[in-house]
Coordinates of C-alpha atoms in Angstrom, one line a residue:
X19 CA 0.0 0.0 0.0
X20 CA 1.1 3.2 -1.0
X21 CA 2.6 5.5 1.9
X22 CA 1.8 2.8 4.7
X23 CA 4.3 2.5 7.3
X24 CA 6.0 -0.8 7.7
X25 CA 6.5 -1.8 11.5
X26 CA 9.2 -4.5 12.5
X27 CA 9.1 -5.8 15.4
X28 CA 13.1 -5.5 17.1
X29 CA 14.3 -8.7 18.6
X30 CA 15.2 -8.4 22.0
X31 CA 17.8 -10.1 24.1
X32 CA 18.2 -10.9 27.7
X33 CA 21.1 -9.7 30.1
X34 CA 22.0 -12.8 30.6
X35 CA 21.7 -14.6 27.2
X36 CA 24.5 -11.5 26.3
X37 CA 26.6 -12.4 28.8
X38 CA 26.6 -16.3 28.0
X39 CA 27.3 -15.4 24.6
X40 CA 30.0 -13.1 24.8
X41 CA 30.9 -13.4 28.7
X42 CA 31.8 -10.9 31.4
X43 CA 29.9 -10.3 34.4
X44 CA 26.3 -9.5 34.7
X45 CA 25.9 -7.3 37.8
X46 CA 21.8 -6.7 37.9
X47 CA 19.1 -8.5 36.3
X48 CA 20.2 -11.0 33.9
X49 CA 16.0 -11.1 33.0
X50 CA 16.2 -7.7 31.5
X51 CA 15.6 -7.2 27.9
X52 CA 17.4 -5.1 25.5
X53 CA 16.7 -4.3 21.9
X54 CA 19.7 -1.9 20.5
X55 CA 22.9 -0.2 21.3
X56 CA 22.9 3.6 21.9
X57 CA 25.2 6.3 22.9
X58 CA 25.0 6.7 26.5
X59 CA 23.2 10.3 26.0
X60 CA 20.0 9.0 23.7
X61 CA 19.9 5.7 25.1
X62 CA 16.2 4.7 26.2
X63 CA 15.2 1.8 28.9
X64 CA 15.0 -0.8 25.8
X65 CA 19.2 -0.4 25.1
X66 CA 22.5 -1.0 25.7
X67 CA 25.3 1.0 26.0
X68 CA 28.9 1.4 27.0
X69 CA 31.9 3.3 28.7
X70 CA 35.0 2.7 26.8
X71 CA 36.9 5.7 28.6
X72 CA 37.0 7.1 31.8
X73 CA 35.8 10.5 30.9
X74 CA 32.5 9.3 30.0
X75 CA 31.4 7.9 33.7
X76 CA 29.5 10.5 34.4
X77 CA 27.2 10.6 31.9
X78 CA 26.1 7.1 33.8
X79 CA 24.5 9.3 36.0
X80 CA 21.9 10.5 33.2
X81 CA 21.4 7.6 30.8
X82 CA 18.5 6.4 30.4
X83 CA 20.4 2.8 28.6
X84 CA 18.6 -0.6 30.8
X85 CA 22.3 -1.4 30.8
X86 CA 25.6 -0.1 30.4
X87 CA 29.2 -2.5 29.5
X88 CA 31.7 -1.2 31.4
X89 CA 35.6 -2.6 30.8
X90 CA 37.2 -4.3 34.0
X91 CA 39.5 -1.2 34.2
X92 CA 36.5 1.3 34.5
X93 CA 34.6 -1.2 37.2

């Protein structure tokens, strides 16, 4: 149909089926579900982010990511 919108449904993964895939440690929920990775500062409850430097910690304080990977160093 002309000019219809086309939804997709995003798969979603759990905590802990990331971390059994990839390892690490899962601090939190392993039930919770996450859909995409975002940047820290647009990240909504149904993604994933990361810290890969230390200047970027405290931006943890305002994202709205379900989870964060942090690198053992930045623990």
């Amino acid at each position: 149909m002309f000019g219809a919108k086309t939804m997709t449904k995003r798969k979603s993964y759990t905590l802990g089926d990331i971390v059994t895939r990839f390892g690490g440690e899962l601090i939190g929920n392993a039930k919770v579900r996450v859909s995409q990775v975002a940047a820290l500062e647009s990240a909504r409850a149904t993604d994933i982010s990361f810290v890969s430097r230390p200047q970027f910690l405290a931006q943890l304080a305002h994202t709205r990511a379900s989870a964060v990977i942090l690198g053992a160093a930045l623990r």
